PDB file of N, CA and C and ligand atoms in Angstrom:
ATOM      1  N   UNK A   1       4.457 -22.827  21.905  1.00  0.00           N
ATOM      2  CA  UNK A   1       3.016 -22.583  21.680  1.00  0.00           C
ATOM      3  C   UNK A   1       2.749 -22.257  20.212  1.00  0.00           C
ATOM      4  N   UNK A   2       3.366 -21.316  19.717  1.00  0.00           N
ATOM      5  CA  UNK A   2       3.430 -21.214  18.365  1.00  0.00           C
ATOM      6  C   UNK A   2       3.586 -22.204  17.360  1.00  0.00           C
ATOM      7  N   UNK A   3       4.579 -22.962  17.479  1.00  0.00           N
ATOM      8  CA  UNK A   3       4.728 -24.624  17.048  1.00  0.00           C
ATOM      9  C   UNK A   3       3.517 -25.135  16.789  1.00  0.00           C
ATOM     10  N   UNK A   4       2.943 -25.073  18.176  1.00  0.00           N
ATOM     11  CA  UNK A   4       1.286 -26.098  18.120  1.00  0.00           C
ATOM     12  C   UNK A   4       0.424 -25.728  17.274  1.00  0.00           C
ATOM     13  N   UNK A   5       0.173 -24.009  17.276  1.00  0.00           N
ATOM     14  CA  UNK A   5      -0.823 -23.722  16.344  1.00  0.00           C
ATOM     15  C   UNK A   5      -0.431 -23.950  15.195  1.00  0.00           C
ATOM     16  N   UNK A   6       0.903 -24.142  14.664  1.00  0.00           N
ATOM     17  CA  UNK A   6       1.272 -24.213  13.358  1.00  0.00           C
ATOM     18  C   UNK A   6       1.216 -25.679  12.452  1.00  0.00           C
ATOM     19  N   UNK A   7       1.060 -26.555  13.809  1.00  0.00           N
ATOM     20  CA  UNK A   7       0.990 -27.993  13.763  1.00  0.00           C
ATOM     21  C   UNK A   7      -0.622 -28.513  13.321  1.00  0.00           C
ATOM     22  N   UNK A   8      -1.326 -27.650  14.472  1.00  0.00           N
ATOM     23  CA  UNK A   8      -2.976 -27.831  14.510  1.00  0.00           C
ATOM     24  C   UNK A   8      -3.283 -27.092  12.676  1.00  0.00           C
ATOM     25  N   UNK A   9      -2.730 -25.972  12.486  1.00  0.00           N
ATOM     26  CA  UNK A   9      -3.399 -25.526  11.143  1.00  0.00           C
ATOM     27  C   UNK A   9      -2.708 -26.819  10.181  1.00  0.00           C
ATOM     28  N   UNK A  10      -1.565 -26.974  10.015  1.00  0.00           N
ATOM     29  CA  UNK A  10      -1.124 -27.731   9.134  1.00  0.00           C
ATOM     30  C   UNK A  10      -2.523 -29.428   8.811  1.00  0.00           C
ATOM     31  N   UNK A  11      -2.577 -29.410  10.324  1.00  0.00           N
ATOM     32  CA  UNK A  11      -3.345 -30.841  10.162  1.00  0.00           C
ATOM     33  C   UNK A  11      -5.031 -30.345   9.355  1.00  0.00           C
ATOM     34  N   UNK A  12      -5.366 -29.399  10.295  1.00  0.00           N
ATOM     35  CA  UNK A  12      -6.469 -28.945   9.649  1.00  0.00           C
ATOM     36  C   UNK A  12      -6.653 -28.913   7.752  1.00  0.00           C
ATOM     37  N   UNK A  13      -5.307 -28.104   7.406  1.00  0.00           N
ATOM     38  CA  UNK A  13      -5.626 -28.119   6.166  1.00  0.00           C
ATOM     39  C   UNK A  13      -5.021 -29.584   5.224  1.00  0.00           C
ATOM     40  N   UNK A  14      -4.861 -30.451   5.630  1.00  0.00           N
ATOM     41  CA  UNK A  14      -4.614 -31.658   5.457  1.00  0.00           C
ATOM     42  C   UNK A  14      -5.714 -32.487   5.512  1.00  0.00           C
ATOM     43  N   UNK A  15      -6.877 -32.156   6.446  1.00  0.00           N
ATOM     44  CA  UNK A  15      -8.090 -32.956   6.521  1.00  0.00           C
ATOM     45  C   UNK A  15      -8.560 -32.525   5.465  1.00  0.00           C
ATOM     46  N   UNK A  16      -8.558 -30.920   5.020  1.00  0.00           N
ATOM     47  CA  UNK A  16      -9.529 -30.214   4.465  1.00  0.00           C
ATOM     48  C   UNK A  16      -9.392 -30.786   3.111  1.00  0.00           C
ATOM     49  N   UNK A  17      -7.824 -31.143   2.406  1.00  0.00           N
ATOM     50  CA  UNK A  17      -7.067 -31.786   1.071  1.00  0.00           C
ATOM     51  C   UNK A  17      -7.827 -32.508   1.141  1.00  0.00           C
ATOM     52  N   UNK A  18      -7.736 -33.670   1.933  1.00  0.00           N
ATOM     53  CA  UNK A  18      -8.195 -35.495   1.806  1.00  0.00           C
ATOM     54  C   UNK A  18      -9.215 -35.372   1.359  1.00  0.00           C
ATOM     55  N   UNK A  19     -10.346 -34.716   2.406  1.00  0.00           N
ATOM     56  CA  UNK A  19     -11.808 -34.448   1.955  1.00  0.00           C
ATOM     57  C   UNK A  19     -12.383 -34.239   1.125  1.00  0.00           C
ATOM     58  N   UNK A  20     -11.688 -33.143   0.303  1.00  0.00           N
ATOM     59  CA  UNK A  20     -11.998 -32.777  -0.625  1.00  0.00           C
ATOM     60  C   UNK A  20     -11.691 -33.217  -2.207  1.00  0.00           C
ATOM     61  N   UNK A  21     -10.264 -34.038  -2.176  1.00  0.00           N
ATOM     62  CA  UNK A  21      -9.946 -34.975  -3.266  1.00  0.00           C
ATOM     63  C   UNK A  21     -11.263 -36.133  -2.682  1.00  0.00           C
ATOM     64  N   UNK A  22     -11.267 -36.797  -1.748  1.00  0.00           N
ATOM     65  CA  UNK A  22     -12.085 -37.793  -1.681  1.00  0.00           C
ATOM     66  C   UNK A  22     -13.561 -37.314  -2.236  1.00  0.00           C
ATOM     67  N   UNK A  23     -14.264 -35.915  -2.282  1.00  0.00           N
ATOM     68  CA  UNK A  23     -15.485 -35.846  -2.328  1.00  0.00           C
ATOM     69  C   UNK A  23     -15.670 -35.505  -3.877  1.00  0.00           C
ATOM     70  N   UNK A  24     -14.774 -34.867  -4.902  1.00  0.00           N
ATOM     71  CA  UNK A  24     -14.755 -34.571  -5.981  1.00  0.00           C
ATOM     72  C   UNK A  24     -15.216 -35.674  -7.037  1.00  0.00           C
ATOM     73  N   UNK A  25     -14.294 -37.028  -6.712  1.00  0.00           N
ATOM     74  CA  UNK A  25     -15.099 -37.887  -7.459  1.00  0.00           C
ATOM     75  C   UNK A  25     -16.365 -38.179  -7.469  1.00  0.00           C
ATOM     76  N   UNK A  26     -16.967 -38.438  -6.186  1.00  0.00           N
ATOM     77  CA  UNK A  26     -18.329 -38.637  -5.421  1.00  0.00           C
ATOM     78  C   UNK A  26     -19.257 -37.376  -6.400  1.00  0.00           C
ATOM     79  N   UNK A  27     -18.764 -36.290  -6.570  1.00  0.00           N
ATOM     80  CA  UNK A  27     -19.944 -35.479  -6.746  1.00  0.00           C
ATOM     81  C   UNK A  27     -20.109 -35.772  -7.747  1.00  0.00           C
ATOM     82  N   UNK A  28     -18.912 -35.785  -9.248  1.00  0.00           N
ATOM     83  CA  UNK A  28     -19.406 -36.317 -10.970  1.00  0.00           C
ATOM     84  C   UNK A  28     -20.272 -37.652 -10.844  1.00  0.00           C
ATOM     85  N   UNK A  29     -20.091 -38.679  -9.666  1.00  0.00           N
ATOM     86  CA  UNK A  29     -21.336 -40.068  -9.868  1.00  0.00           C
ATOM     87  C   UNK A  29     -22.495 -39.642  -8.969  1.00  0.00           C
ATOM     88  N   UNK A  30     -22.630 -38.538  -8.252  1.00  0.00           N
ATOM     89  CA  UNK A  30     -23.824 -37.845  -8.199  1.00  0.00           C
ATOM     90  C   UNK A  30     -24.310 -36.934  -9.038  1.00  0.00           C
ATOM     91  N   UNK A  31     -23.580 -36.690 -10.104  1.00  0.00           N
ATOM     92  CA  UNK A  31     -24.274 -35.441 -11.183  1.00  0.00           C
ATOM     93  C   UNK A  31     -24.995 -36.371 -12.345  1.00  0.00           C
ATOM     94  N   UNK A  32     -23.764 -37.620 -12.597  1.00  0.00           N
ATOM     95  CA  UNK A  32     -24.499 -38.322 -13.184  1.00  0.00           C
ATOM     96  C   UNK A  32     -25.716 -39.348 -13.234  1.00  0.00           C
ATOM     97  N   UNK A  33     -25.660 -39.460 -11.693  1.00  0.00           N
ATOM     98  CA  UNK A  33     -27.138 -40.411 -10.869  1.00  0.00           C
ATOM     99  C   UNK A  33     -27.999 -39.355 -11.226  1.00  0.00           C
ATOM    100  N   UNK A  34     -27.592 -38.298 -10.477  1.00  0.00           N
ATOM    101  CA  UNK A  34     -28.780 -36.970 -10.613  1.00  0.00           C
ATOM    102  C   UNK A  34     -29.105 -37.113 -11.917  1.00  0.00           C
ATOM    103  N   UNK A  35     -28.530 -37.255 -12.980  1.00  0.00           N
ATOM    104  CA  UNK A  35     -28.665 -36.884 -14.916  1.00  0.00           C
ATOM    105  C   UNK A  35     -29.972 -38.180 -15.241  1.00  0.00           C
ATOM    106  N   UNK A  36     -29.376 -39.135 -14.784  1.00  0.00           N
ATOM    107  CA  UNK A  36     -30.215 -40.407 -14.965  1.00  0.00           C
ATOM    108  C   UNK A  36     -31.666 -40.323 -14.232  1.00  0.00           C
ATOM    109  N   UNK A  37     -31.618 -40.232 -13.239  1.00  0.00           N
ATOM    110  CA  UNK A  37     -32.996 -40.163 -12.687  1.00  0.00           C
ATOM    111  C   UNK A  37     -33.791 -38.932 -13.076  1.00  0.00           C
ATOM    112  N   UNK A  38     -33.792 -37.881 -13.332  1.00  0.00           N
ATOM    113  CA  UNK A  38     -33.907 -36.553 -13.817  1.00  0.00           C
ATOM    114  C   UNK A  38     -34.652 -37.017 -15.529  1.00  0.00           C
ATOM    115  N   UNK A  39     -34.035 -37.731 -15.802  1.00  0.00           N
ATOM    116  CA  UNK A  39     -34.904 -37.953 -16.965  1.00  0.00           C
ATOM    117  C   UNK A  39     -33.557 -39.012 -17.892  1.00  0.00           C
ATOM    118  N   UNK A  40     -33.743 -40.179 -18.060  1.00  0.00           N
ATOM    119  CA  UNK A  40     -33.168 -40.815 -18.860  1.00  0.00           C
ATOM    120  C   UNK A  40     -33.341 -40.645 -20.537  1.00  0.00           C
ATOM    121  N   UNK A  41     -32.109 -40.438 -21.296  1.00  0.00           N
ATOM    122  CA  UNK A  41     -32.160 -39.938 -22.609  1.00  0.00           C
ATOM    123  C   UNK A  41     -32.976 -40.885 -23.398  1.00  0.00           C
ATOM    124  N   UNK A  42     -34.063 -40.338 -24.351  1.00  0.00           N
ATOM    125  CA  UNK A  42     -34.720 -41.133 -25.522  1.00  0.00           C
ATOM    126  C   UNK A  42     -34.678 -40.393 -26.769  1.00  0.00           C
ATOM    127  N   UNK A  43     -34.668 -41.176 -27.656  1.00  0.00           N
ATOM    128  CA  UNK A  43     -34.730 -41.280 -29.320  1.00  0.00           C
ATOM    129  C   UNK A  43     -36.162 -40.245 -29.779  1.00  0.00           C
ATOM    130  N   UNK A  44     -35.991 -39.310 -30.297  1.00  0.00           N
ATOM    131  CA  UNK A  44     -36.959 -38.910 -30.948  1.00  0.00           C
ATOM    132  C   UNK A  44     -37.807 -40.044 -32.457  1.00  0.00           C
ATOM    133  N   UNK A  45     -38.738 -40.300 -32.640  1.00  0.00           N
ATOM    134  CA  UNK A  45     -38.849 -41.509 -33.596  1.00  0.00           C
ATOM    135  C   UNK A  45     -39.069 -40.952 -35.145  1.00  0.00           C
ATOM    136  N   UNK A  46     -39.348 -39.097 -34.807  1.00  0.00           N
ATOM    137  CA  UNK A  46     -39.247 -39.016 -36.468  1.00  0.00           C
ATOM    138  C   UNK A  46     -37.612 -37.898 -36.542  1.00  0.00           C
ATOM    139  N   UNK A  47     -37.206 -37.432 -35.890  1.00  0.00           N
ATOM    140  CA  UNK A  47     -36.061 -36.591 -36.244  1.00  0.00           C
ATOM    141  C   UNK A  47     -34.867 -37.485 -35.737  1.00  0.00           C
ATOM    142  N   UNK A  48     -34.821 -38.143 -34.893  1.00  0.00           N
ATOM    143  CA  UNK A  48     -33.629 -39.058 -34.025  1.00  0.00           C
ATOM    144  C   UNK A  48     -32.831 -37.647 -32.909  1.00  0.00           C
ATOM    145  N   UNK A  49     -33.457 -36.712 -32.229  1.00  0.00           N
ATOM    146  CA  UNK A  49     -33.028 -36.243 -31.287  1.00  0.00           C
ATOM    147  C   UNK A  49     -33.219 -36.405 -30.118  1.00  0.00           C
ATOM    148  N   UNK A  50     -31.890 -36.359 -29.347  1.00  0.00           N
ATOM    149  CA  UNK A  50     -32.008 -37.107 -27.705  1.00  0.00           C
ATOM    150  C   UNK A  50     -32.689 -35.956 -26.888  1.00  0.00           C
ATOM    151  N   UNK A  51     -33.765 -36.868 -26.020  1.00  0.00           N
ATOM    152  CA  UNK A  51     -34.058 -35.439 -25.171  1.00  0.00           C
ATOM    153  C   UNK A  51     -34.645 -36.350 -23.608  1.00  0.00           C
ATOM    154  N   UNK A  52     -35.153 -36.103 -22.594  1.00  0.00           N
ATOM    155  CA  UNK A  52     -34.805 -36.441 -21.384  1.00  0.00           C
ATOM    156  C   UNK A  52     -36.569 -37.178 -21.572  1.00  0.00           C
ATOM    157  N   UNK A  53     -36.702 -38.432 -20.865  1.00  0.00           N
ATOM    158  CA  UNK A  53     -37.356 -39.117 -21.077  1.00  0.00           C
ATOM    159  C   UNK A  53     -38.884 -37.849 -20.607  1.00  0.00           C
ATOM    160  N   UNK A  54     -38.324 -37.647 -19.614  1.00  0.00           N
ATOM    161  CA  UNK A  54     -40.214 -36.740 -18.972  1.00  0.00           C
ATOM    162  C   UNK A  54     -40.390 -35.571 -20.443  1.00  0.00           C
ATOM    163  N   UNK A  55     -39.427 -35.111 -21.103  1.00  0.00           N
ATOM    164  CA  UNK A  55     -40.219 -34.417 -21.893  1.00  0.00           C
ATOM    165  C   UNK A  55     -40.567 -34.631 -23.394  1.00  0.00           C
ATOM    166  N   UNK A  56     -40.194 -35.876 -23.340  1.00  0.00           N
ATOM    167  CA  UNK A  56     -40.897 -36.466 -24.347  1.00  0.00           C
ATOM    168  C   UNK A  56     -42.465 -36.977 -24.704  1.00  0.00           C
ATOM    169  N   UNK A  57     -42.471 -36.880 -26.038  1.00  0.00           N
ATOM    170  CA  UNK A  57     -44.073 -36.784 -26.039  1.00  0.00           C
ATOM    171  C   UNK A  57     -44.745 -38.328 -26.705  1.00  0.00           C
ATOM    172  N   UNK A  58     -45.564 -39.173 -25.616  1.00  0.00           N
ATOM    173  CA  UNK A  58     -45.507 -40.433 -25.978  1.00  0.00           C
ATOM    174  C   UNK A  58     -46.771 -40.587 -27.439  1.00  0.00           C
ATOM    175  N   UNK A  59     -46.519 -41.256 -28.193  1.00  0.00           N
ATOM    176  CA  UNK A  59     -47.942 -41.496 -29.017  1.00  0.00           C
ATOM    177  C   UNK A  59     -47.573 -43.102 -29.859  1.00  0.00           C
ATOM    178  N   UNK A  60     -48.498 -43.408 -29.868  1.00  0.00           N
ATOM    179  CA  UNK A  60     -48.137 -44.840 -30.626  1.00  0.00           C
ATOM    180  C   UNK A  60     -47.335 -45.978 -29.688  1.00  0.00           C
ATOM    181  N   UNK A  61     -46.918 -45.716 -28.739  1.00  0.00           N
ATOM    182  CA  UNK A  61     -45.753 -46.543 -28.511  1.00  0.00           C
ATOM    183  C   UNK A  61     -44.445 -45.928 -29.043  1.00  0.00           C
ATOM    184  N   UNK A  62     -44.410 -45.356 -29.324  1.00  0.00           N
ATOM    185  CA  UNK A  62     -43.195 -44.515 -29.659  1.00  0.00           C
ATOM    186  C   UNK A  62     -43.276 -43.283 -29.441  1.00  0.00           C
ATOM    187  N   UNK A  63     -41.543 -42.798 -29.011  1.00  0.00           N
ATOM    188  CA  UNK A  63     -41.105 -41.337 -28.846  1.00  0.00           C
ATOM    189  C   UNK A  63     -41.236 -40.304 -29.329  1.00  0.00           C
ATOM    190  N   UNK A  64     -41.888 -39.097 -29.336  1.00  0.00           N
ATOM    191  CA  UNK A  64     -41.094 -37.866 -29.921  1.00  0.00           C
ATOM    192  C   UNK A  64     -40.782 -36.777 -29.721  1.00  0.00           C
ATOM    193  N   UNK A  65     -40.062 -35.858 -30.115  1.00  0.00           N
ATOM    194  CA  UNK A  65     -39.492 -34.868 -29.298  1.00  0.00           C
ATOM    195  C   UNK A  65     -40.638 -33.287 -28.895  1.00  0.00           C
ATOM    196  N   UNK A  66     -41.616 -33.472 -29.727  1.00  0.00           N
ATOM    197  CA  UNK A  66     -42.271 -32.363 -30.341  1.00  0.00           C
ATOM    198  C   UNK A  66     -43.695 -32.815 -30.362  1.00  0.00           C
ATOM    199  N   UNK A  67     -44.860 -32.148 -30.179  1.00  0.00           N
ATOM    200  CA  UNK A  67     -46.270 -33.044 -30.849  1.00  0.00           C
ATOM    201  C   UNK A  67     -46.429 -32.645 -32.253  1.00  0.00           C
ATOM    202  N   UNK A  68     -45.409 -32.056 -33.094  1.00  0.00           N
ATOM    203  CA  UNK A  68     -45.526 -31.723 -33.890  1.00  0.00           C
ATOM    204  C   UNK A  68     -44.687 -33.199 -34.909  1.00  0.00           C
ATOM    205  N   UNK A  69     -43.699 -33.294 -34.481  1.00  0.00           N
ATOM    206  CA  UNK A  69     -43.152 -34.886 -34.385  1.00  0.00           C
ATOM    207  C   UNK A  69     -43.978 -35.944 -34.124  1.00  0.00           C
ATOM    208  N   UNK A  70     -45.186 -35.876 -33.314  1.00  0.00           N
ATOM    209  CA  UNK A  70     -45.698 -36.693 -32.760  1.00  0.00           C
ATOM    210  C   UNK A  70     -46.627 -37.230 -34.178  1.00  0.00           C
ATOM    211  N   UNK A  71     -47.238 -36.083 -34.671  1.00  0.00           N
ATOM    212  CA  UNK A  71     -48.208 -36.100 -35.674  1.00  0.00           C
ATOM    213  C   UNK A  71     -47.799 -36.373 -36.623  1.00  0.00           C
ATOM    214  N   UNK A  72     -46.470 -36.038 -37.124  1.00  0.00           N
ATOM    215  CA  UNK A  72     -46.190 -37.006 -38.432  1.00  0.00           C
ATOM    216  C   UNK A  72     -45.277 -37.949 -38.242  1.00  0.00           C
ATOM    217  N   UNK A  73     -45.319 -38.439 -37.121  1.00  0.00           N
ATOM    218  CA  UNK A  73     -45.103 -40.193 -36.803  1.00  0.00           C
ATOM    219  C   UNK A  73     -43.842 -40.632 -36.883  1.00  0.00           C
ATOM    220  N   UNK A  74     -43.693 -41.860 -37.255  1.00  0.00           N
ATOM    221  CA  UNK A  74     -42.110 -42.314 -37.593  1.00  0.00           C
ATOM    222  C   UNK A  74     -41.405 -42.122 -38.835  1.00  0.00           C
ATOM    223  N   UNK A  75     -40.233 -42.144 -38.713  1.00  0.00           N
ATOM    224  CA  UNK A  75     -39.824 -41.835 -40.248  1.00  0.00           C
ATOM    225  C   UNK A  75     -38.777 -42.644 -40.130  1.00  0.00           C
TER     226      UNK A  75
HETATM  227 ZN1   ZN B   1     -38.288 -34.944 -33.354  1.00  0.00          ZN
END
């Protein structure tokens, strides 16, 4: 009887390994899906700093990071 339980835990923590090597990769191409949809990186058009597309500030047709950027335009 003892055997068995020692058999049943062994398997248990053997599922628990697999699972968990298998899910580790999975989560970095969900952090990075998550990164992408969350806001894809853009070009500031007068400083050149990356910042996430939603908080960028649109004017002209072009990017910028700041409305303070915004106002003195491209450089
Ligand atoms: Zn800027």
């Amino acid at each position: 009887m003892g055997r068995l339980i020692v058999l049943v835990l062994l398997v248990v923590l053997a599922v628990w390994l697999v699972r968990r090597a298998l899910r580790a990769p999975g989560d970095q191409a969900d952090l990075r899906k998550r990164a992408e949809a969350a806001g894809q990186l853009v070009r500031c058009a007068h400083c050149g700093v990356h910042l996430p597309r939603s908080e960028a500030r649109d004017a002209g047709g072009l990017l910028y990071c700041s409305d303070e950027h915004a106002r003195l335009g491209e450089r």
